[in-house]
mmCIF file with all atom_site columns, C-alpha atoms and ligand atoms in Angstrom:
data_model
loop_
_atom_site.group_PDB
_atom_site.id
_atom_site.type_symbol
_atom_site.label_atom_id
_atom_site.label_alt_id
_atom_site.label_comp_id
_atom_site.label_asym_id
_atom_site.label_entity_id
_atom_site.label_seq_id
_atom_site.pdbx_PDB_ins_code
_atom_site.Cartn_x
_atom_site.Cartn_y
_atom_site.Cartn_z
_atom_site.occupancy
_atom_site.B_iso_or_equiv
_atom_site.pdbx_formal_charge
_atom_site.auth_seq_id
_atom_site.auth_comp_id
_atom_site.auth_asym_id
_atom_site.auth_atom_id
_atom_site.pdbx_PDB_model_num
ATOM   1   C CA  . MET A 1 1   ? -30.398 36.916 -19.976 1.00 93.00 ? 1   MET A CA  1
ATOM   2   C CA  . SER A 1 2   ? -34.121 37.106 -19.406 1.00 96.00 ? 2   SER A CA  1
ATOM   3   C CA  . ARG A 1 3   ? -36.406 39.662 -20.993 1.00 98.00 ? 3   ARG A CA  1
ATOM   4   C CA  . CYS A 1 4   ? -38.345 41.021 -18.025 1.00 98.00 ? 4   CYS A CA  1
ATOM   5   C CA  . PHE A 1 5   ? -40.778 43.712 -16.983 1.00 98.00 ? 5   PHE A CA  1
ATOM   6   C CA  . PHE A 1 6   ? -42.831 44.748 -13.980 1.00 98.00 ? 6   PHE A CA  1
ATOM   7   C CA  . ALA A 1 7   ? -46.545 44.696 -14.741 1.00 98.00 ? 7   ALA A CA  1
ATOM   8   C CA  . LEU A 1 8   ? -50.055 44.492 -13.435 1.00 98.00 ? 8   LEU A CA  1
ATOM   9   C CA  . TRP A 1 9   ? -51.302 41.009 -14.252 1.00 98.00 ? 9   TRP A CA  1
ATOM   10  C CA  . PRO A 1 10  ? -55.085 40.673 -14.096 1.00 98.00 ? 10  PRO A CA  1
ATOM   11  C CA  . ASP A 1 11  ? -56.857 37.996 -12.078 1.00 97.00 ? 11  ASP A CA  1
ATOM   12  C CA  . ASP A 1 12  ? -59.177 35.633 -13.978 1.00 97.00 ? 12  ASP A CA  1
ATOM   13  C CA  . SER A 1 13  ? -62.357 37.643 -13.570 1.00 98.00 ? 13  SER A CA  1
ATOM   14  C CA  . THR A 1 14  ? -60.695 40.928 -14.584 1.00 98.00 ? 14  THR A CA  1
ATOM   15  C CA  . ARG A 1 15  ? -59.097 39.109 -17.511 1.00 98.00 ? 15  ARG A CA  1
ATOM   16  C CA  . GLU A 1 16  ? -62.533 37.935 -18.675 1.00 98.00 ? 16  GLU A CA  1
ATOM   17  C CA  . ARG A 1 17  ? -63.944 41.452 -18.478 1.00 98.00 ? 17  ARG A CA  1
ATOM   18  C CA  . LEU A 1 18  ? -60.920 42.780 -20.366 1.00 98.00 ? 18  LEU A CA  1
ATOM   19  C CA  . ALA A 1 19  ? -61.410 40.116 -23.051 1.00 98.00 ? 19  ALA A CA  1
ATOM   20  C CA  . ALA A 1 20  ? -65.065 41.128 -23.415 1.00 98.00 ? 20  ALA A CA  1
ATOM   21  C CA  . ALA A 1 21  ? -64.067 44.800 -23.705 1.00 98.00 ? 21  ALA A CA  1
ATOM   22  C CA  . ALA A 1 22  ? -61.379 43.941 -26.286 1.00 98.00 ? 22  ALA A CA  1
ATOM   23  C CA  . ARG A 1 23  ? -63.979 42.131 -28.407 1.00 97.00 ? 23  ARG A CA  1
ATOM   24  C CA  . GLY A 1 24  ? -65.917 45.401 -28.602 1.00 96.00 ? 24  GLY A CA  1
ATOM   25  C CA  . VAL A 1 25  ? -63.056 47.185 -30.378 1.00 97.00 ? 25  VAL A CA  1
ATOM   26  C CA  . SER A 1 26  ? -63.076 46.675 -34.176 1.00 95.00 ? 26  SER A CA  1
ATOM   27  C CA  . HIS A 1 27  ? -59.797 46.170 -36.023 1.00 95.00 ? 27  HIS A CA  1
ATOM   28  C CA  . HIS A 1 28  ? -58.050 44.065 -38.663 1.00 95.00 ? 28  HIS A CA  1
ATOM   29  C CA  . GLY A 1 29  ? -54.926 43.328 -36.649 1.00 97.00 ? 29  GLY A CA  1
ATOM   30  C CA  . ARG A 1 30  ? -53.689 40.334 -34.666 1.00 97.00 ? 30  ARG A CA  1
ATOM   31  C CA  . PRO A 1 31  ? -55.527 40.080 -31.354 1.00 97.00 ? 31  PRO A CA  1
ATOM   32  C CA  . VAL A 1 32  ? -53.414 39.526 -28.232 1.00 97.00 ? 32  VAL A CA  1
ATOM   33  C CA  . GLU A 1 33  ? -54.377 36.308 -26.423 1.00 96.00 ? 33  GLU A CA  1
ATOM   34  C CA  . PRO A 1 34  ? -56.362 37.307 -23.314 1.00 97.00 ? 34  PRO A CA  1
ATOM   35  C CA  . GLY A 1 35  ? -54.017 35.020 -21.344 1.00 97.00 ? 35  GLY A CA  1
ATOM   36  C CA  . ASN A 1 36  ? -51.240 37.475 -22.228 1.00 97.00 ? 36  ASN A CA  1
ATOM   37  C CA  . PHE A 1 37  ? -53.100 40.637 -21.191 1.00 98.00 ? 37  PHE A CA  1
ATOM   38  C CA  . HIS A 1 38  ? -51.059 42.800 -18.821 1.00 98.00 ? 38  HIS A CA  1
ATOM   39  C CA  . LEU A 1 39  ? -50.302 46.445 -18.125 1.00 98.00 ? 39  LEU A CA  1
ATOM   40  C CA  . THR A 1 40  ? -46.583 47.192 -18.125 1.00 98.00 ? 40  THR A CA  1
ATOM   41  C CA  . LEU A 1 41  ? -45.306 49.249 -15.197 1.00 98.00 ? 41  LEU A CA  1
ATOM   42  C CA  . VAL A 1 42  ? -41.587 49.272 -16.050 1.00 98.00 ? 42  VAL A CA  1
ATOM   43  C CA  . PHE A 1 43  ? -39.982 47.545 -19.029 1.00 98.00 ? 43  PHE A CA  1
ATOM   44  C CA  . LEU A 1 44  ? -36.542 46.222 -18.014 1.00 98.00 ? 44  LEU A CA  1
ATOM   45  C CA  . GLY A 1 45  ? -35.289 44.525 -21.183 1.00 97.00 ? 45  GLY A CA  1
ATOM   46  C CA  . GLY A 1 46  ? -32.794 41.640 -21.153 1.00 97.00 ? 46  GLY A CA  1
ATOM   47  C CA  . ILE A 1 47  ? -31.279 41.244 -17.678 1.00 97.00 ? 47  ILE A CA  1
ATOM   48  C CA  . SER A 1 48  ? -28.969 38.728 -15.988 1.00 96.00 ? 48  SER A CA  1
ATOM   49  C CA  . LYS A 1 49  ? -29.998 36.194 -13.327 1.00 95.00 ? 49  LYS A CA  1
ATOM   50  C CA  . GLU A 1 50  ? -28.103 38.260 -10.717 1.00 96.00 ? 50  GLU A CA  1
ATOM   51  C CA  . ARG A 1 51  ? -30.103 41.357 -11.622 1.00 97.00 ? 51  ARG A CA  1
ATOM   52  C CA  . VAL A 1 52  ? -33.323 39.355 -11.422 1.00 97.00 ? 52  VAL A CA  1
ATOM   53  C CA  . GLN A 1 53  ? -32.336 38.245 -7.893  1.00 97.00 ? 53  GLN A CA  1
ATOM   54  C CA  . GLU A 1 54  ? -31.576 41.840 -6.923  1.00 97.00 ? 54  GLU A CA  1
ATOM   55  C CA  . LEU A 1 55  ? -34.980 42.976 -8.199  1.00 98.00 ? 55  LEU A CA  1
ATOM   56  C CA  . LEU A 1 56  ? -36.769 40.132 -6.400  1.00 98.00 ? 56  LEU A CA  1
ATOM   57  C CA  . GLN A 1 57  ? -35.149 41.191 -3.141  1.00 98.00 ? 57  GLN A CA  1
ATOM   58  C CA  . GLY A 1 58  ? -35.691 44.916 -3.731  1.00 98.00 ? 58  GLY A CA  1
ATOM   59  C CA  . ALA A 1 59  ? -39.328 44.576 -4.766  1.00 98.00 ? 59  ALA A CA  1
ATOM   60  C CA  . SER A 1 60  ? -40.119 42.566 -1.627  1.00 98.00 ? 60  SER A CA  1
ATOM   61  C CA  . GLU A 1 61  ? -39.080 45.606 0.446   1.00 97.00 ? 61  GLU A CA  1
ATOM   62  C CA  . LEU A 1 62  ? -41.435 48.031 -1.310  1.00 97.00 ? 62  LEU A CA  1
ATOM   63  C CA  . HIS A 1 63  ? -44.768 49.066 0.194   1.00 96.00 ? 63  HIS A CA  1
ATOM   64  C CA  . TYR A 1 64  ? -47.250 50.823 -2.052  1.00 98.00 ? 64  TYR A CA  1
ATOM   65  C CA  . PRO A 1 65  ? -51.017 51.165 -1.739  1.00 97.00 ? 65  PRO A CA  1
ATOM   66  C CA  . SER A 1 66  ? -53.529 49.403 -3.961  1.00 98.00 ? 66  SER A CA  1
ATOM   67  C CA  . PHE A 1 67  ? -55.662 51.348 -6.437  1.00 97.00 ? 67  PHE A CA  1
ATOM   68  C CA  . THR A 1 68  ? -58.351 50.931 -9.057  1.00 97.00 ? 68  THR A CA  1
ATOM   69  C CA  . LEU A 1 69  ? -57.827 51.521 -12.741 1.00 98.00 ? 69  LEU A CA  1
ATOM   70  C CA  . ASN A 1 70  ? -60.774 52.372 -14.922 1.00 98.00 ? 70  ASN A CA  1
ATOM   71  C CA  . LEU A 1 71  ? -59.948 51.236 -18.445 1.00 98.00 ? 71  LEU A CA  1
ATOM   72  C CA  . ASP A 1 72  ? -62.464 53.340 -20.327 1.00 98.00 ? 72  ASP A CA  1
ATOM   73  C CA  . ARG A 1 73  ? -60.633 54.352 -23.484 1.00 97.00 ? 73  ARG A CA  1
ATOM   74  C CA  . ALA A 1 74  ? -59.467 52.509 -26.622 1.00 97.00 ? 74  ALA A CA  1
ATOM   75  C CA  . GLY A 1 75  ? -56.726 53.962 -28.794 1.00 97.00 ? 75  GLY A CA  1
ATOM   76  C CA  . TRP A 1 76  ? -54.051 53.184 -31.349 1.00 97.00 ? 76  TRP A CA  1
ATOM   77  C CA  . TRP A 1 77  ? -50.431 54.115 -31.970 1.00 97.00 ? 77  TRP A CA  1
ATOM   78  C CA  . GLY A 1 78  ? -49.472 54.121 -35.637 1.00 95.00 ? 78  GLY A CA  1
ATOM   79  C CA  . GLY A 1 79  ? -45.700 53.689 -35.059 1.00 96.00 ? 79  GLY A CA  1
ATOM   80  C CA  . PRO A 1 80  ? -45.724 50.354 -33.189 1.00 96.00 ? 80  PRO A CA  1
ATOM   81  C CA  . ARG A 1 81  ? -49.185 49.615 -34.701 1.00 97.00 ? 81  ARG A CA  1
ATOM   82  C CA  . VAL A 1 82  ? -50.692 48.574 -31.408 1.00 98.00 ? 82  VAL A CA  1
ATOM   83  C CA  . LEU A 1 83  ? -54.272 48.938 -30.292 1.00 98.00 ? 83  LEU A CA  1
ATOM   84  C CA  . TRP A 1 84  ? -54.839 49.372 -26.568 1.00 98.00 ? 84  TRP A CA  1
ATOM   85  C CA  . LEU A 1 85  ? -57.171 50.040 -23.690 1.00 98.00 ? 85  LEU A CA  1
ATOM   86  C CA  . ALA A 1 86  ? -56.169 52.698 -21.186 1.00 98.00 ? 86  ALA A CA  1
ATOM   87  C CA  . PRO A 1 87  ? -57.503 54.699 -18.254 1.00 98.00 ? 87  PRO A CA  1
ATOM   88  C CA  . THR A 1 88  ? -58.432 58.327 -18.962 1.00 97.00 ? 88  THR A CA  1
ATOM   89  C CA  . LEU A 1 89  ? -57.542 59.210 -15.381 1.00 97.00 ? 89  LEU A CA  1
ATOM   90  C CA  . ILE A 1 90  ? -54.147 57.975 -14.235 1.00 98.00 ? 90  ILE A CA  1
ATOM   91  C CA  . PRO A 1 91  ? -54.263 57.327 -10.476 1.00 98.00 ? 91  PRO A CA  1
ATOM   92  C CA  . ASP A 1 92  ? -51.531 59.069 -8.532  1.00 97.00 ? 92  ASP A CA  1
ATOM   93  C CA  . ARG A 1 93  ? -50.906 55.725 -6.804  1.00 98.00 ? 93  ARG A CA  1
ATOM   94  C CA  . LEU A 1 94  ? -50.050 54.122 -10.162 1.00 98.00 ? 94  LEU A CA  1
ATOM   95  C CA  . THR A 1 95  ? -47.536 56.891 -10.871 1.00 98.00 ? 95  THR A CA  1
ATOM   96  C CA  . ARG A 1 96  ? -45.973 56.452 -7.432  1.00 98.00 ? 96  ARG A CA  1
ATOM   97  C CA  . LEU A 1 97  ? -45.650 52.690 -7.925  1.00 98.00 ? 97  LEU A CA  1
ATOM   98  C CA  . VAL A 1 98  ? -44.038 53.137 -11.350 1.00 98.00 ? 98  VAL A CA  1
ATOM   99  C CA  . ASN A 1 99  ? -41.606 55.722 -9.950  1.00 98.00 ? 99  ASN A CA  1
ATOM   100 C CA  . GLY A 1 100 ? -40.694 53.388 -7.075  1.00 98.00 ? 100 GLY A CA  1
ATOM   101 C CA  . LEU A 1 101 ? -40.051 50.463 -9.418  1.00 98.00 ? 101 LEU A CA  1
ATOM   102 C CA  . SER A 1 102 ? -38.044 52.676 -11.795 1.00 98.00 ? 102 SER A CA  1
ATOM   103 C CA  . ASP A 1 103 ? -35.843 53.782 -8.865  1.00 98.00 ? 103 ASP A CA  1
ATOM   104 C CA  . LEU A 1 104 ? -35.348 50.148 -7.891  1.00 98.00 ? 104 LEU A CA  1
ATOM   105 C CA  . ALA A 1 105 ? -34.317 49.270 -11.455 1.00 98.00 ? 105 ALA A CA  1
ATOM   106 C CA  . HIS A 1 106 ? -31.904 52.246 -11.573 1.00 97.00 ? 106 HIS A CA  1
ATOM   107 C CA  . ARG A 1 107 ? -30.332 51.128 -8.312  1.00 96.00 ? 107 ARG A CA  1
ATOM   108 C CA  . ALA A 1 108 ? -29.815 47.679 -9.869  1.00 96.00 ? 108 ALA A CA  1
ATOM   109 C CA  . GLY A 1 109 ? -27.938 49.386 -12.719 1.00 96.00 ? 109 GLY A CA  1
ATOM   110 C CA  . ILE A 1 110 ? -30.629 48.885 -15.364 1.00 97.00 ? 110 ILE A CA  1
ATOM   111 C CA  . VAL A 1 111 ? -30.901 51.592 -18.002 1.00 95.00 ? 111 VAL A CA  1
ATOM   112 C CA  . LEU A 1 112 ? -34.552 52.366 -18.644 1.00 96.00 ? 112 LEU A CA  1
ATOM   113 C CA  . ASP A 1 113 ? -36.444 53.712 -21.599 1.00 92.00 ? 113 ASP A CA  1
ATOM   114 C CA  . GLU A 1 114 ? -36.632 57.480 -21.134 1.00 91.00 ? 114 GLU A CA  1
ATOM   115 C CA  . ARG A 1 115 ? -39.927 57.967 -22.916 1.00 93.00 ? 115 ARG A CA  1
ATOM   116 C CA  . PRO A 1 116 ? -42.699 59.231 -20.656 1.00 94.00 ? 116 PRO A CA  1
ATOM   117 C CA  . TYR A 1 117 ? -44.768 56.480 -19.060 1.00 96.00 ? 117 TYR A CA  1
ATOM   118 C CA  . ASN A 1 118 ? -48.009 55.879 -20.889 1.00 97.00 ? 118 ASN A CA  1
ATOM   119 C CA  . PRO A 1 119 ? -50.068 53.176 -19.161 1.00 98.00 ? 119 PRO A CA  1
ATOM   120 C CA  . HIS A 1 120 ? -51.829 50.956 -21.679 1.00 98.00 ? 120 HIS A CA  1
ATOM   121 C CA  . LEU A 1 121 ? -52.944 47.377 -22.151 1.00 98.00 ? 121 LEU A CA  1
ATOM   122 C CA  . THR A 1 122 ? -52.240 46.151 -25.679 1.00 98.00 ? 122 THR A CA  1
ATOM   123 C CA  . ILE A 1 123 ? -55.188 44.210 -27.119 1.00 98.00 ? 123 ILE A CA  1
ATOM   124 C CA  . ALA A 1 124 ? -53.996 43.820 -30.734 1.00 98.00 ? 124 ALA A CA  1
ATOM   125 C CA  . ARG A 1 125 ? -50.789 44.139 -32.736 1.00 97.00 ? 125 ARG A CA  1
ATOM   126 C CA  . LYS A 1 126 ? -50.052 44.753 -36.420 1.00 97.00 ? 126 LYS A CA  1
ATOM   127 C CA  . VAL A 1 127 ? -53.016 47.095 -36.588 1.00 97.00 ? 127 VAL A CA  1
ATOM   128 C CA  . ARG A 1 128 ? -52.601 49.240 -39.716 1.00 96.00 ? 128 ARG A CA  1
ATOM   129 C CA  . ASP A 1 129 ? -55.296 51.752 -38.885 1.00 95.00 ? 129 ASP A CA  1
ATOM   130 C CA  . PHE A 1 130 ? -58.050 52.333 -36.407 1.00 95.00 ? 130 PHE A CA  1
ATOM   131 C CA  . THR A 1 131 ? -61.328 53.999 -37.155 1.00 91.00 ? 131 THR A CA  1
ATOM   132 C CA  . GLY A 1 132 ? -62.035 54.560 -33.482 1.00 90.00 ? 132 GLY A CA  1
ATOM   133 C CA  . SER A 1 133 ? -64.925 52.107 -33.629 1.00 91.00 ? 133 SER A CA  1
ATOM   134 C CA  . ALA A 1 134 ? -65.209 50.852 -30.061 1.00 89.00 ? 134 ALA A CA  1
ATOM   135 C CA  . GLU A 1 135 ? -68.196 49.862 -28.035 1.00 94.00 ? 135 GLU A CA  1
ATOM   136 C CA  . PHE A 1 136 ? -67.308 48.327 -24.721 1.00 95.00 ? 136 PHE A CA  1
ATOM   137 C CA  . GLU A 1 137 ? -68.059 48.514 -21.068 1.00 95.00 ? 137 GLU A CA  1
ATOM   138 C CA  . ALA A 1 138 ? -65.273 50.235 -19.139 1.00 98.00 ? 138 ALA A CA  1
ATOM   139 C CA  . VAL A 1 139 ? -63.336 47.761 -16.991 1.00 98.00 ? 139 VAL A CA  1
ATOM   140 C CA  . LYS A 1 140 ? -62.674 48.639 -13.361 1.00 98.00 ? 140 LYS A CA  1
ATOM   141 C CA  . TRP A 1 141 ? -59.520 46.788 -12.419 1.00 98.00 ? 141 TRP A CA  1
ATOM   142 C CA  . ARG A 1 142 ? -58.691 46.593 -8.731  1.00 97.00 ? 142 ARG A CA  1
ATOM   143 C CA  . ALA A 1 143 ? -54.902 46.342 -8.669  1.00 98.00 ? 143 ALA A CA  1
ATOM   144 C CA  . GLY A 1 144 ? -54.027 44.462 -5.499  1.00 97.00 ? 144 GLY A CA  1
ATOM   145 C CA  . LYS A 1 145 ? -50.625 43.116 -6.599  1.00 98.00 ? 145 LYS A CA  1
ATOM   146 C CA  . PHE A 1 146 ? -47.824 43.749 -9.031  1.00 98.00 ? 146 PHE A CA  1
ATOM   147 C CA  . HIS A 1 147 ? -45.723 41.137 -10.824 1.00 98.00 ? 147 HIS A CA  1
ATOM   148 C CA  . LEU A 1 148 ? -42.328 40.577 -12.335 1.00 98.00 ? 148 LEU A CA  1
ATOM   149 C CA  . LEU A 1 149 ? -42.941 38.890 -15.690 1.00 98.00 ? 149 LEU A CA  1
ATOM   150 C CA  . GLU A 1 150 ? -40.584 37.192 -18.093 1.00 98.00 ? 150 GLU A CA  1
ATOM   151 C CA  . SER A 1 151 ? -41.324 37.360 -21.800 1.00 98.00 ? 151 SER A CA  1
ATOM   152 C CA  . LYS A 1 152 ? -40.583 34.068 -23.550 1.00 97.00 ? 152 LYS A CA  1
ATOM   153 C CA  . SER A 1 153 ? -40.557 33.608 -27.302 1.00 95.00 ? 153 SER A CA  1
ATOM   154 C CA  . LEU A 1 154 ? -41.842 30.148 -28.168 1.00 94.00 ? 154 LEU A CA  1
ATOM   155 C CA  . LYS A 1 155 ? -42.521 28.651 -31.595 1.00 93.00 ? 155 LYS A CA  1
ATOM   156 C CA  . SER A 1 156 ? -46.200 29.237 -30.924 1.00 90.00 ? 156 SER A CA  1
ATOM   157 C CA  . GLY A 1 157 ? -45.584 32.910 -30.089 1.00 91.00 ? 157 GLY A CA  1
ATOM   158 C CA  . VAL A 1 158 ? -44.747 35.040 -27.076 1.00 94.00 ? 158 VAL A CA  1
ATOM   159 C CA  . VAL A 1 159 ? -45.894 34.035 -23.602 1.00 95.00 ? 159 VAL A CA  1
ATOM   160 C CA  . TYR A 1 160 ? -45.427 35.905 -20.353 1.00 97.00 ? 160 TYR A CA  1
ATOM   161 C CA  . GLU A 1 161 ? -44.423 33.941 -17.303 1.00 96.00 ? 161 GLU A CA  1
ATOM   162 C CA  . PRO A 1 162 ? -44.966 35.444 -13.845 1.00 97.00 ? 162 PRO A CA  1
ATOM   163 C CA  . LEU A 1 163 ? -41.702 35.098 -11.871 1.00 97.00 ? 163 LEU A CA  1
ATOM   164 C CA  . ALA A 1 164 ? -42.999 36.660 -8.653  1.00 98.00 ? 164 ALA A CA  1
ATOM   165 C CA  . ALA A 1 165 ? -45.830 38.792 -7.281  1.00 98.00 ? 165 ALA A CA  1
ATOM   166 C CA  . TRP A 1 166 ? -46.030 41.254 -4.396  1.00 98.00 ? 166 TRP A CA  1
ATOM   167 C CA  . PRO A 1 167 ? -49.106 42.689 -2.706  1.00 98.00 ? 167 PRO A CA  1
ATOM   168 C CA  . LEU A 1 168 ? -50.170 46.307 -2.896  1.00 98.00 ? 168 LEU A CA  1
ATOM   169 C CA  . ILE A 1 169 ? -51.427 47.366 0.495   1.00 96.00 ? 169 ILE A CA  1
ATOM   170 C CA  . ALA A 1 170 ? -55.172 47.735 0.867   1.00 93.00 ? 170 ALA A CA  1
ATOM   171 C CA  . GLU A 1 171 ? -55.870 51.188 2.255   1.00 71.00 ? 171 GLU A CA  1
ATOM   172 C CA  . GLY A 1 172 ? -58.903 53.353 2.677   1.00 70.00 ? 172 GLY A CA  1
ATOM   173 C CA  . PRO A 1 173 ? -60.353 55.263 -0.249  1.00 70.00 ? 173 PRO A CA  1
ATOM   174 C CA  . PRO A 1 174 ? -57.807 57.354 -2.143  1.00 64.00 ? 174 PRO A CA  1
ATOM   175 C CA  . THR A 1 175 ? -57.593 61.005 -1.240  1.00 62.00 ? 175 THR A CA  1
ATOM   176 C CA  . GLU A 1 176 ? -56.253 61.809 -4.680  1.00 57.00 ? 176 GLU A CA  1
ATOM   177 C CA  . ARG A 1 177 ? -57.891 60.913 -7.978  1.00 55.00 ? 177 ARG A CA  1
HETATM 178 P P1  . LIG B 2 .   ? -46.540 47.134 -25.815 1.00 54.00 ? 1   LIG B P1  1
HETATM 179 O O1  . LIG B 2 .   ? -47.669 46.294 -25.294 1.00 54.00 ? 1   LIG B O1  1
HETATM 180 O O2  . LIG B 2 .   ? -46.956 48.520 -26.151 1.00 54.00 ? 1   LIG B O2  1
HETATM 181 O O3  . LIG B 2 .   ? -45.783 46.445 -26.919 1.00 54.00 ? 1   LIG B O3  1
HETATM 182 C C1  . LIG B 2 .   ? -43.539 43.320 -23.005 1.00 54.00 ? 1   LIG B C1  1
HETATM 183 O O4  . LIG B 2 .   ? -42.864 43.530 -24.208 1.00 54.00 ? 1   LIG B O4  1
HETATM 184 C C2  . LIG B 2 .   ? -44.285 44.556 -22.566 1.00 54.00 ? 1   LIG B C2  1
HETATM 185 O O5  . LIG B 2 .   ? -43.364 45.641 -22.341 1.00 54.00 ? 1   LIG B O5  1
HETATM 186 C C3  . LIG B 2 .   ? -45.309 45.092 -23.549 1.00 54.00 ? 1   LIG B C3  1
HETATM 187 O O6  . LIG B 2 .   ? -46.440 45.512 -22.815 1.00 54.00 ? 1   LIG B O6  1
HETATM 188 C C4  . LIG B 2 .   ? -44.642 46.271 -24.186 1.00 54.00 ? 1   LIG B C4  1
HETATM 189 O O7  . LIG B 2 .   ? -45.505 47.280 -24.584 1.00 54.00 ? 1   LIG B O7  1
HETATM 190 C C5  . LIG B 2 .   ? -43.806 46.776 -23.048 1.00 54.00 ? 1   LIG B C5  1
HETATM 191 N N1  . LIG B 2 .   ? -42.668 47.571 -23.476 1.00 54.00 ? 1   LIG B N1  1
HETATM 192 C C6  . LIG B 2 .   ? -42.362 48.816 -23.023 1.00 54.00 ? 1   LIG B C6  1
HETATM 193 N N2  . LIG B 2 .   ? -41.242 49.254 -23.568 1.00 54.00 ? 1   LIG B N2  1
HETATM 194 C C7  . LIG B 2 .   ? -40.807 48.289 -24.396 1.00 54.00 ? 1   LIG B C7  1
HETATM 195 C C8  . LIG B 2 .   ? -39.682 48.152 -25.252 1.00 54.00 ? 1   LIG B C8  1
HETATM 196 N N3  . LIG B 2 .   ? -38.758 49.126 -25.356 1.00 54.00 ? 1   LIG B N3  1
HETATM 197 N N4  . LIG B 2 .   ? -39.576 47.028 -25.980 1.00 54.00 ? 1   LIG B N4  1
HETATM 198 C C9  . LIG B 2 .   ? -40.511 46.052 -25.875 1.00 54.00 ? 1   LIG B C9  1
HETATM 199 N N5  . LIG B 2 .   ? -41.576 46.100 -25.072 1.00 54.00 ? 1   LIG B N5  1
HETATM 200 C C10 . LIG B 2 .   ? -41.725 47.207 -24.343 1.00 54.00 ? 1   LIG B C10 1
#
């Protein structure tokens, strides 16, 4: 079984800008390595090799348009104690992509988390409280691909390994927000 999820995986320059933004958010938690930064689209959990193959095939048949995310907001959830960056405005194209990938996962027989989708990029864990102190430049992230990632627990900690990537189709300017 592999622990997998679909995600947006930033390119190097976006990753650097995200790292700079994350440094502007004060906390006493455990920072996430910038090399691990990602935005989960659909969390799949532990799945078999056959399921992975099915998803690889299914995802290659999807066609969704690219979009830009503006990560302009820092926040904290007390339950899982994670600190994150998120977009105030959720592009309709992101929602459509997540719905398409969720349908694909359902068709492969994967039972998904039923909680509403809340796009966020975790920048620190084990954060006991957050004063809201954040001074950073919003990061515009042009999402031109999506990835299937595998989460691997190593002695040195968790790392995410991209298993495959698919392009999002470049289209004219969005008509929706
Ligand atoms: P998080 O950053 O808020 O922890 C890999 O674990 C990725 O999948 C993380 O981005 C994690 O979100 C997300 N995720 C979503 N649902 C999850 C779940 N039920 N268990 C673990 N991770 C989950």
